[in-house]
PDB file of C-alpha atoms in Angstrom:
ATOM      1  CA  MET E  69     -97.385  24.257  -6.410  1.00  0.00           C
ATOM      2  CA  PHE E  70     -98.795  27.726  -6.886  1.00  0.00           C
ATOM      3  CA  ALA E  71     -99.443  28.219 -10.603  1.00  0.00           C
ATOM      4  CA  ILE E  72    -100.303  31.216 -12.759  1.00  0.00           C
ATOM      5  CA  SER E  73    -103.425  31.075 -14.872  1.00  0.00           C
ATOM      6  CA  ARG E  74    -103.173  33.995 -17.336  1.00  0.00           C
ATOM      7  CA  VAL E  75    -100.690  34.135 -20.186  1.00  0.00           C
ATOM      8  CA  ASP E  76    -101.194  37.904 -20.579  1.00  0.00           C
ATOM      9  CA  ALA E  77    -100.025  38.337 -16.977  1.00  0.00           C
ATOM     10  CA  LEU E  78     -96.911  36.273 -17.699  1.00  0.00           C
ATOM     11  CA  LYS E  79     -96.082  38.464 -20.706  1.00  0.00           C
ATOM     12  CA  LYS E  80     -96.066  41.493 -18.389  1.00  0.00           C
ATOM     13  CA  THR E  81     -93.200  39.987 -16.364  1.00  0.00           C
ATOM     14  CA  ILE E  82     -90.911  40.437 -19.393  1.00  0.00           C
ATOM     15  CA  THR E  83     -88.479  43.265 -20.129  1.00  0.00           C
ATOM     16  CA  TYR E  84     -86.283  43.745 -23.205  1.00  0.00           C
ATOM     17  CA  ILE E  85     -82.558  44.201 -22.530  1.00  0.00           C
ATOM     18  CA  PHE E  86     -80.257  46.393 -24.655  1.00  0.00           C
ATOM     19  CA  SER E  87     -76.772  47.798 -24.580  1.00  0.00           C
ATOM     20  CA  GLY E  88     -76.258  51.462 -25.395  1.00  0.00           C
ATOM     21  CA  GLU E  89     -74.408  54.677 -24.674  1.00  0.00           C
ATOM     22  CA  VAL E  90     -75.776  57.689 -22.809  1.00  0.00           C
ATOM     23  CA  SER E  91     -75.209  60.897 -24.776  1.00  0.00           C
ATOM     24  CA  GLY E  92     -76.703  63.885 -22.943  1.00  0.00           C
ATOM     25  CA  GLN E  93     -80.415  63.126 -22.658  1.00  0.00           C
ATOM     26  CA  SER E  94     -80.324  60.498 -25.393  1.00  0.00           C
ATOM     27  CA  LEU E  95     -79.452  56.820 -25.645  1.00  0.00           C
ATOM     28  CA  THR E  96     -77.300  55.966 -28.663  1.00  0.00           C
ATOM     29  CA  SER E  97     -75.657  52.859 -30.136  1.00  0.00           C
ATOM     30  CA  ILE E  98     -78.655  50.805 -29.013  1.00  0.00           C
ATOM     31  CA  TYR E  99     -78.210  47.061 -29.543  1.00  0.00           C
ATOM     32  CA  PRO E 100     -80.538  44.217 -28.456  1.00  0.00           C
ATOM     33  CA  LEU E 101     -79.065  41.717 -25.986  1.00  0.00           C
ATOM     34  CA  GLY E 102     -81.790  39.473 -24.595  1.00  0.00           C
ATOM     35  CA  THR E 103     -84.768  39.040 -22.321  1.00  0.00           C
ATOM     36  CA  GLY E 104     -85.189  39.663 -18.600  1.00  0.00           C
ATOM     37  CA  PHE E 105     -88.049  39.042 -16.196  1.00  0.00           C
ATOM     38  CA  PHE E 106     -89.134  39.976 -12.685  1.00  0.00           C
ATOM     39  CA  VAL E 107     -89.658  37.656  -9.729  1.00  0.00           C
ATOM     40  CA  ALA E 108     -91.020  38.390  -6.257  1.00  0.00           C
ATOM     41  CA  ALA E 109     -89.678  36.697  -3.131  1.00  0.00           C
ATOM     42  CA  PRO E 110     -91.483  37.041   0.207  1.00  0.00           C
ATOM     43  CA  HIS E 111     -89.999  39.579   2.620  1.00  0.00           C
ATOM     44  CA  LEU E 112     -88.661  37.655   5.607  1.00  0.00           C
ATOM     45  CA  GLN E 113     -89.472  40.362   8.159  1.00  0.00           C
ATOM     46  CA  VAL E 114     -92.575  42.124   6.784  1.00  0.00           C
ATOM     47  CA  GLU E 115     -95.631  39.976   6.178  1.00  0.00           C
ATOM     48  CA  GLY E 116     -97.343  40.664   2.867  1.00  0.00           C
ATOM     49  CA  GLN E 117     -94.307  42.441   1.387  1.00  0.00           C
ATOM     50  CA  SER E 118     -91.962  41.102  -1.291  1.00  0.00           C
ATOM     51  CA  TRP E 119     -88.473  41.680  -2.607  1.00  0.00           C
ATOM     52  CA  ILE E 120     -88.525  42.135  -6.392  1.00  0.00           C
ATOM     53  CA  TYR E 121     -85.619  41.019  -8.567  1.00  0.00           C
ATOM     54  CA  LEU E 122     -84.636  41.309 -12.209  1.00  0.00           C
ATOM     55  CA  VAL E 123     -83.404  38.007 -13.669  1.00  0.00           C
ATOM     56  CA  THR E 124     -81.676  37.156 -16.941  1.00  0.00           C
ATOM     57  CA  ALA E 125     -79.076  34.791 -18.378  1.00  0.00           C
ATOM     58  CA  LYS E 126     -75.582  35.800 -17.255  1.00  0.00           C
ATOM     59  CA  HIS E 127     -74.172  35.749 -20.793  1.00  0.00           C
ATOM     60  CA  VAL E 128     -76.669  38.474 -21.815  1.00  0.00           C
ATOM     61  CA  LEU E 129     -74.676  40.897 -19.643  1.00  0.00           C
ATOM     62  CA  ARG E 130     -71.377  40.225 -21.420  1.00  0.00           C
ATOM     63  CA  SER E 131     -69.943  42.221 -24.294  1.00  0.00           C
ATOM     64  CA  ASN E 132     -67.745  39.201 -25.050  1.00  0.00           C
ATOM     65  CA  SER E 133     -66.908  35.897 -23.367  1.00  0.00           C
ATOM     66  CA  GLU E 134     -64.890  37.601 -20.620  1.00  0.00           C
ATOM     67  CA  VAL E 135     -66.046  41.228 -20.228  1.00  0.00           C
ATOM     68  CA  TYR E 136     -69.311  42.541 -18.788  1.00  0.00           C
ATOM     69  CA  TYR E 137     -71.035  45.692 -19.964  1.00  0.00           C
ATOM     70  CA  ARG E 138     -70.754  48.623 -17.544  1.00  0.00           C
ATOM     71  CA  GLN E 139     -74.512  49.081 -17.842  1.00  0.00           C
ATOM     72  CA  ILE E 140     -77.524  47.711 -19.644  1.00  0.00           C
ATOM     73  CA  PHE E 141     -80.897  49.264 -20.454  1.00  0.00           C
ATOM     74  CA  CYS E 142     -84.243  47.597 -19.822  1.00  0.00           C
ATOM     75  CA  ARG E 143     -87.080  48.729 -22.054  1.00  0.00           C
ATOM     76  CA  ALA E 144     -90.290  48.821 -20.014  1.00  0.00           C
ATOM     77  CA  ASN E 145     -93.912  49.617 -20.873  1.00  0.00           C
ATOM     78  CA  LEU E 146     -95.365  52.867 -19.548  1.00  0.00           C
ATOM     79  CA  ARG E 147     -98.485  52.455 -17.415  1.00  0.00           C
ATOM     80  CA  ASP E 148    -100.369  55.554 -18.616  1.00  0.00           C
ATOM     81  CA  TRP E 149     -99.868  54.928 -22.333  1.00  0.00           C
ATOM     82  CA  ASN E 150    -102.866  55.373 -24.625  1.00  0.00           C
ATOM     83  CA  PRO E 151    -102.723  53.103 -27.704  1.00  0.00           C
ATOM     84  CA  GLY E 152    -104.668  55.727 -29.649  1.00  0.00           C
ATOM     85  CA  SER E 153    -101.991  58.371 -29.150  1.00  0.00           C
ATOM     86  CA  ASP E 154     -98.890  59.017 -31.250  1.00  0.00           C
ATOM     87  CA  ARG E 155     -96.666  58.788 -28.173  1.00  0.00           C
ATOM     88  CA  VAL E 156     -94.279  55.870 -27.755  1.00  0.00           C
ATOM     89  CA  GLY E 157     -95.386  53.642 -24.868  1.00  0.00           C
ATOM     90  CA  VAL E 158     -91.944  52.504 -23.630  1.00  0.00           C
ATOM     91  CA  GLU E 159     -88.942  53.948 -21.814  1.00  0.00           C
ATOM     92  CA  PHE E 160     -85.399  52.742 -21.222  1.00  0.00           C
ATOM     93  CA  ILE E 161     -84.312  52.161 -17.623  1.00  0.00           C
ATOM     94  CA  GLN E 162     -80.589  52.159 -16.909  1.00  0.00           C
ATOM     95  CA  VAL E 163     -79.278  49.271 -14.778  1.00  0.00           C
ATOM     96  CA  GLY E 164     -75.671  49.046 -13.597  1.00  0.00           C
ATOM     97  CA  THR E 165     -73.881  45.837 -14.549  1.00  0.00           C
ATOM     98  CA  SER E 166     -70.230  46.079 -13.502  1.00  0.00           C
ATOM     99  CA  ASP E 167     -68.103  48.384 -11.363  1.00  0.00           C
ATOM    100  CA  THR E 168     -65.151  50.515 -12.475  1.00  0.00           C
ATOM    101  CA  GLU E 169     -62.870  47.458 -12.316  1.00  0.00           C
ATOM    102  CA  GLY E 170     -65.180  45.357 -14.474  1.00  0.00           C
ATOM    103  CA  ASN E 171     -66.551  43.221 -11.634  1.00  0.00           C
ATOM    104  CA  LEU E 172     -70.152  42.111 -12.014  1.00  0.00           C
ATOM    105  CA  VAL E 173     -72.494  43.748  -9.470  1.00  0.00           C
ATOM    106  CA  TRP E 174     -75.304  41.248 -10.050  1.00  0.00           C
ATOM    107  CA  ALA E 175     -75.603  38.097  -7.925  1.00  0.00           C
ATOM    108  CA  VAL E 176     -74.578  34.904  -9.712  1.00  0.00           C
ATOM    109  CA  HIS E 177     -74.392  31.224  -8.796  1.00  0.00           C
ATOM    110  CA  SER E 178     -71.303  29.845  -7.070  1.00  0.00           C
ATOM    111  CA  ASN E 179     -70.952  27.469 -10.044  1.00  0.00           C
ATOM    112  CA  PRO E 180     -69.744  29.692 -12.927  1.00  0.00           C
ATOM    113  CA  ALA E 181     -71.376  27.344 -15.455  1.00  0.00           C
ATOM    114  CA  VAL E 182     -74.872  28.273 -14.196  1.00  0.00           C
ATOM    115  CA  ASP E 183     -76.035  30.890 -16.684  1.00  0.00           C
ATOM    116  CA  ILE E 184     -78.162  33.050 -14.352  1.00  0.00           C
ATOM    117  CA  ALA E 185     -77.730  36.587 -13.039  1.00  0.00           C
ATOM    118  CA  ILE E 186     -80.061  38.423 -10.647  1.00  0.00           C
ATOM    119  CA  ILE E 187     -80.232  41.905  -9.146  1.00  0.00           C
ATOM    120  CA  GLN E 188     -82.679  43.611  -6.800  1.00  0.00           C
ATOM    121  CA  GLN E 189     -84.055  46.107  -9.306  1.00  0.00           C
ATOM    122  CA  TYR E 190     -87.479  46.819 -10.709  1.00  0.00           C
ATOM    123  CA  PRO E 191     -89.400  49.616 -12.464  1.00  0.00           C
ATOM    124  CA  ARG E 192     -91.503  52.077 -10.461  1.00  0.00           C
ATOM    125  CA  PRO E 193     -94.975  50.479 -10.334  1.00  0.00           C
ATOM    126  CA  ASP E 194     -96.675  53.876 -10.531  1.00  0.00           C
ATOM    127  CA  ARG E 195     -94.952  54.634 -13.851  1.00  0.00           C
ATOM    128  CA  TYR E 196     -94.392  51.264 -15.524  1.00  0.00           C
ATOM    129  CA  ASP E 197     -96.771  48.447 -16.359  1.00  0.00           C
ATOM    130  CA  PHE E 198     -95.190  45.186 -15.200  1.00  0.00           C
ATOM    131  CA  GLN E 199     -95.931  42.113 -13.087  1.00  0.00           C
ATOM    132  CA  THR E 200     -93.810  39.623 -11.169  1.00  0.00           C
ATOM    133  CA  ILE E 201     -93.530  35.850 -10.922  1.00  0.00           C
ATOM    134  CA  PRO E 202     -93.871  34.671  -7.294  1.00  0.00           C
ATOM    135  CA  THR E 203     -91.322  32.175  -6.024  1.00  0.00           C
ATOM    136  CA  ALA E 204     -94.276  29.970  -5.094  1.00  0.00           C
ATOM    137  CA  ALA E 205     -94.656  29.331  -8.855  1.00  0.00           C
ATOM    138  CA  PHE E 206     -91.148  27.811  -9.154  1.00  0.00           C
ATOM    139  CA  VAL E 207     -91.238  24.238 -10.491  1.00  0.00           C
ATOM    140  CA  THR E 208     -88.308  22.813  -8.529  1.00  0.00           C
ATOM    141  CA  GLN E 209     -86.912  19.295  -8.819  1.00  0.00           C
ATOM    142  CA  GLU E 210     -88.996  18.295  -5.821  1.00  0.00           C
ATOM    143  CA  ILE E 211     -92.178  19.454  -7.571  1.00  0.00           C
ATOM    144  CA  ILE E 212     -91.127  17.813 -10.851  1.00  0.00           C
ATOM    145  CA  GLN E 213     -90.929  14.477  -9.046  1.00  0.00           C
ATOM    146  CA  ARG E 214     -94.049  15.023  -6.953  1.00  0.00           C
ATOM    147  CA  ASP E 215     -96.265  16.131  -9.840  1.00  0.00           C
ATOM    148  CA  GLY E 216     -94.879  13.727 -12.414  1.00  0.00           C
ATOM    149  CA  ILE E 217     -93.576  16.339 -14.869  1.00  0.00           C
ATOM    150  CA  VAL E 218     -91.942  14.352 -17.675  1.00  0.00           C
ATOM    151  CA  GLU E 219     -90.714  14.491 -21.246  1.00  0.00           C
ATOM    152  CA  GLY E 220     -93.405  15.455 -23.728  1.00  0.00           C
ATOM    153  CA  GLN E 221     -95.165  18.046 -21.584  1.00  0.00           C
ATOM    154  CA  GLU E 222     -95.776  21.435 -23.174  1.00  0.00           C
ATOM    155  CA  LEU E 223     -93.550  24.434 -22.475  1.00  0.00           C
ATOM    156  CA  PHE E 224     -93.768  28.048 -23.560  1.00  0.00           C
ATOM    157  CA  PHE E 225     -91.634  31.129 -23.093  1.00  0.00           C
ATOM    158  CA  PRO E 226     -92.559  34.787 -23.672  1.00  0.00           C
ATOM    159  CA  CYS E 227     -89.484  36.482 -25.082  1.00  0.00           C
ATOM    160  CA  PHE E 228     -87.838  39.411 -26.838  1.00  0.00           C
ATOM    161  CA  THR E 229     -87.451  38.734 -30.565  1.00  0.00           C
ATOM    162  CA  PRO E 230     -85.491  41.652 -32.096  1.00  0.00           C
ATOM    163  CA  GLU E 231     -86.236  40.525 -35.656  1.00  0.00           C
ATOM    164  CA  ILE E 232     -89.898  41.473 -35.144  1.00  0.00           C
ATOM    165  CA  PRO E 233     -90.052  45.310 -34.930  1.00  0.00           C
ATOM    166  CA  GLN E 234     -91.836  46.744 -31.884  1.00  0.00           C
ATOM    167  CA  GLN E 235     -91.241  50.476 -31.659  1.00  0.00           C
ATOM    168  CA  ARG E 236     -94.206  51.639 -29.576  1.00  0.00           C
ATOM    169  CA  ARG E 237     -94.708  48.875 -27.028  1.00  0.00           C
ATOM    170  CA  ASN E 238     -93.104  45.704 -25.653  1.00  0.00           C
ATOM    171  CA  THR E 239     -95.311  42.850 -26.799  1.00  0.00           C
ATOM    172  CA  PRO E 240     -93.396  39.626 -26.082  1.00  0.00           C
ATOM    173  CA  ILE E 241     -93.556  36.856 -28.637  1.00  0.00           C
ATOM    174  CA  VAL E 242     -94.724  33.580 -27.085  1.00  0.00           C
ATOM    175  CA  ARG E 243     -92.793  30.544 -28.313  1.00  0.00           C
ATOM    176  CA  PHE E 244     -93.726  26.926 -27.642  1.00  0.00           C
ATOM    177  CA  GLY E 245     -92.075  23.538 -27.303  1.00  0.00           C
ATOM    178  CA  ARG E 246     -92.018  20.333 -25.302  1.00  0.00           C
ATOM    179  CA  ILE E 247     -89.727  18.902 -22.665  1.00  0.00           C
ATOM    180  CA  SER E 248     -87.143  16.642 -24.316  1.00  0.00           C
ATOM    181  CA  LEU E 249     -85.181  15.711 -21.192  1.00  0.00           C
ATOM    182  CA  VAL E 250     -85.712  16.311 -17.496  1.00  0.00           C
ATOM    183  CA  SER E 251     -82.040  15.937 -16.803  1.00  0.00           C
ATOM    184  CA  THR E 252     -80.466  14.341 -13.750  1.00  0.00           C
ATOM    185  CA  GLU E 253     -76.894  14.561 -15.092  1.00  0.00           C
ATOM    186  CA  ASP E 254     -74.474  17.416 -15.717  1.00  0.00           C
ATOM    187  CA  PHE E 255     -73.400  18.610 -19.147  1.00  0.00           C
ATOM    188  CA  GLU E 256     -69.894  19.869 -19.875  1.00  0.00           C
ATOM    189  CA  THR E 257     -69.666  23.527 -20.891  1.00  0.00           C
ATOM    190  CA  ARG E 258     -66.791  25.944 -21.424  1.00  0.00           C
ATOM    191  CA  GLU E 259     -67.207  27.150 -17.838  1.00  0.00           C
ATOM    192  CA  GLY E 260     -67.632  23.740 -16.209  1.00  0.00           C
ATOM    193  CA  SER E 261     -70.251  21.099 -15.498  1.00  0.00           C
ATOM    194  CA  VAL E 262     -73.902  22.051 -15.082  1.00  0.00           C
ATOM    195  CA  ARG E 263     -77.316  20.412 -15.241  1.00  0.00           C
ATOM    196  CA  PHE E 264     -79.714  21.510 -17.982  1.00  0.00           C
ATOM    197  CA  HIS E 265     -83.216  20.616 -18.918  1.00  0.00           C
ATOM    198  CA  LEU E 266     -83.573  20.143 -22.677  1.00  0.00           C
ATOM    199  CA  ALA E 267     -86.553  21.135 -24.794  1.00  0.00           C
ATOM    200  CA  GLU E 268     -87.710  20.587 -28.349  1.00  0.00           C
ATOM    201  CA  CYS E 269     -87.971  24.204 -29.532  1.00  0.00           C
ATOM    202  CA  PHE E 270     -86.083  26.788 -31.559  1.00  0.00           C
ATOM    203  CA  PRO E 271     -84.721  29.714 -29.515  1.00  0.00           C
ATOM    204  CA  PHE E 272     -82.886  32.461 -31.378  1.00  0.00           C
ATOM    205  CA  GLY E 273     -81.044  35.685 -30.612  1.00  0.00           C
ATOM    206  CA  GLY E 274     -82.845  37.803 -28.027  1.00  0.00           C
ATOM    207  CA  ASN E 275     -84.612  34.817 -26.415  1.00  0.00           C
ATOM    208  CA  SER E 276     -81.800  34.240 -23.889  1.00  0.00           C
ATOM    209  CA  GLY E 277     -82.924  34.995 -20.346  1.00  0.00           C
ATOM    210  CA  SER E 278     -86.606  34.250 -20.970  1.00  0.00           C
ATOM    211  CA  PRO E 279     -88.650  32.502 -18.270  1.00  0.00           C
ATOM    212  CA  VAL E 280     -89.785  29.064 -19.422  1.00  0.00           C
ATOM    213  CA  PHE E 281     -93.161  27.851 -18.158  1.00  0.00           C
ATOM    214  CA  VAL E 282     -94.534  24.349 -18.008  1.00  0.00           C
ATOM    215  CA  ARG E 283     -98.244  23.666 -18.241  1.00  0.00           C
ATOM    216  CA  ALA E 284     -99.375  22.340 -14.859  1.00  0.00           C
ATOM    217  CA  THR E 285    -103.028  21.932 -15.847  1.00  0.00           C
ATOM    218  CA  GLU E 286    -105.094  23.029 -18.836  1.00  0.00           C
ATOM    219  CA  GLU E 287    -105.003  26.689 -17.741  1.00  0.00           C
ATOM    220  CA  ARG E 288    -102.271  26.890 -15.107  1.00  0.00           C
ATOM    221  CA  TYR E 289     -98.519  27.299 -15.489  1.00  0.00           C
ATOM    222  CA  GLY E 290     -95.389  27.166 -13.336  1.00  0.00           C
ATOM    223  CA  LEU E 291     -91.846  28.527 -13.870  1.00  0.00           C
ATOM    224  CA  PHE E 292     -89.725  25.598 -15.089  1.00  0.00           C
ATOM    225  CA  GLY E 293     -86.443  27.382 -15.801  1.00  0.00           C
ATOM    226  CA  ILE E 294     -84.550  30.040 -17.735  1.00  0.00           C
ATOM    227  CA  MET E 295     -83.857  29.883 -21.464  1.00  0.00           C
ATOM    228  CA  THR E 296     -80.141  30.115 -22.209  1.00  0.00           C
ATOM    229  CA  GLY E 297     -80.006  29.218 -25.901  1.00  0.00           C
ATOM    230  CA  TYR E 298     -79.789  26.195 -28.127  1.00  0.00           C
ATOM    231  CA  TYR E 299     -77.758  23.050 -27.636  1.00  0.00           C
ATOM    232  CA  CYS E 300     -74.960  23.578 -30.114  1.00  0.00           C
ATOM    233  CA  THR E 301     -72.640  21.247 -31.968  1.00  0.00           C
ATOM    234  CA  THR E 302     -70.225  22.216 -34.732  1.00  0.00           C
ATOM    235  CA  GLN E 303     -69.628  20.766 -38.152  1.00  0.00           C
ATOM    236  CA  PRO E 304     -67.453  21.867 -41.073  1.00  0.00           C
ATOM    237  CA  VAL E 305     -69.091  23.986 -43.742  1.00  0.00           C
ATOM    238  CA  ILE E 306     -69.157  22.473 -47.247  1.00  0.00           C
ATOM    239  CA  GLN E 307     -66.532  24.911 -48.528  1.00  0.00           C
ATOM    240  CA  LYS E 308     -63.842  25.128 -45.872  1.00  0.00           C
ATOM    241  CA  THR E 309     -61.742  28.281 -45.834  1.00  0.00           C
ATOM    242  CA  PRO E 310     -57.968  28.398 -45.224  1.00  0.00           C
ATOM    243  CA  PHE E 311     -58.886  29.303 -41.628  1.00  0.00           C
ATOM    244  CA  GLY E 312     -60.853  26.089 -41.023  1.00  0.00           C
ATOM    245  CA  LEU E 313     -64.215  27.836 -40.765  1.00  0.00           C
ATOM    246  CA  VAL E 314     -66.929  25.927 -38.922  1.00  0.00           C
ATOM    247  CA  THR E 315     -70.559  26.796 -38.386  1.00  0.00           C
ATOM    248  CA  PRO E 316     -72.904  26.117 -35.450  1.00  0.00           C
ATOM    249  CA  GLN E 317     -75.430  23.380 -36.102  1.00  0.00           C
ATOM    250  CA  HIS E 318     -78.863  24.098 -34.649  1.00  0.00           C
ATOM    251  CA  MET E 319     -80.351  20.786 -33.523  1.00  0.00           C
ATOM    252  CA  GLY E 320     -83.704  22.258 -32.534  1.00  0.00           C
ATOM    253  CA  ILE E 321     -82.910  21.461 -28.892  1.00  0.00           C
ATOM    254  CA  ALA E 322     -82.878  24.285 -26.331  1.00  0.00           C
ATOM    255  CA  THR E 323     -81.003  24.402 -23.041  1.00  0.00           C
ATOM    256  CA  ILE E 324     -82.935  25.524 -19.972  1.00  0.00           C
ATOM    257  CA  VAL E 325     -81.342  26.241 -16.599  1.00  0.00           C
ATOM    258  CA  PRO E 326     -83.528  24.551 -13.948  1.00  0.00           C
ATOM    259  CA  ILE E 327     -85.259  27.029 -11.687  1.00  0.00           C
ATOM    260  CA  ASP E 328     -83.658  25.292  -8.686  1.00  0.00           C
ATOM    261  CA  HIS E 329     -80.463  27.218  -9.502  1.00  0.00           C
ATOM    262  CA  LEU E 330     -82.296  30.513  -9.065  1.00  0.00           C
ATOM    263  CA  ASP E 331     -83.830  29.245  -5.840  1.00  0.00           C
ATOM    264  CA  ARG E 332     -80.278  28.562  -4.581  1.00  0.00           C
ATOM    265  CA  LYS E 333     -78.219  31.052  -6.552  1.00  0.00           C
ATOM    266  CA  SER E 334     -75.176  31.022  -4.287  1.00  0.00           C
TER     267      SER E 334
END
């Protein structure tokens, strides 16, 4: 397995995803949605070249459970930014999400329960400061078995955390946890059956779509999967309303889509 050795490089693969409305030269009604990241797949015809893709959780692109946004906006770091200046060091990049009939234009898995979406889109490298995760760093099921990756091993995920203000620069928060279950069975979801890895960690709003890395050695990391949220149960609140109000119960267990699903997205 190819592994990445610098956490600061991994943080540069992250972009922050927002919804918003274009009004003249301005972006209004800005609302945080989640995290995205960039991967690089080898070009099949041109040696040394790569195709670069933007990846996130599919549900990040939805305005509700059924409807996709027409567009999203990725906030990316400017390459020529000087931290000593008063200038903001980020810009919003518009990315189409659905067509005029509401059909998603991103590639998704043939199993609708797999919460991944991917599109061939990336910032201009001469203008924006970003890096990519090579597909050689993917920790597939084959590598999990070969390298003996098991419950208890450390995970981390750089992510967008809207509750922590960052006006001048994207500086992803790095969250940590441990593998709770390397799953071999499917879980039932609203959209069907799907296999998850489970982790002992606390993801919150904005973390969805983050790349989750497993520590391969003391200073080397591989891409284990994609953060999709927390494993949720429901329980009645103490004071029930006439409408039968229930509240999500956060168990401290996160759901991670195995990176195999990105490797075979269709």
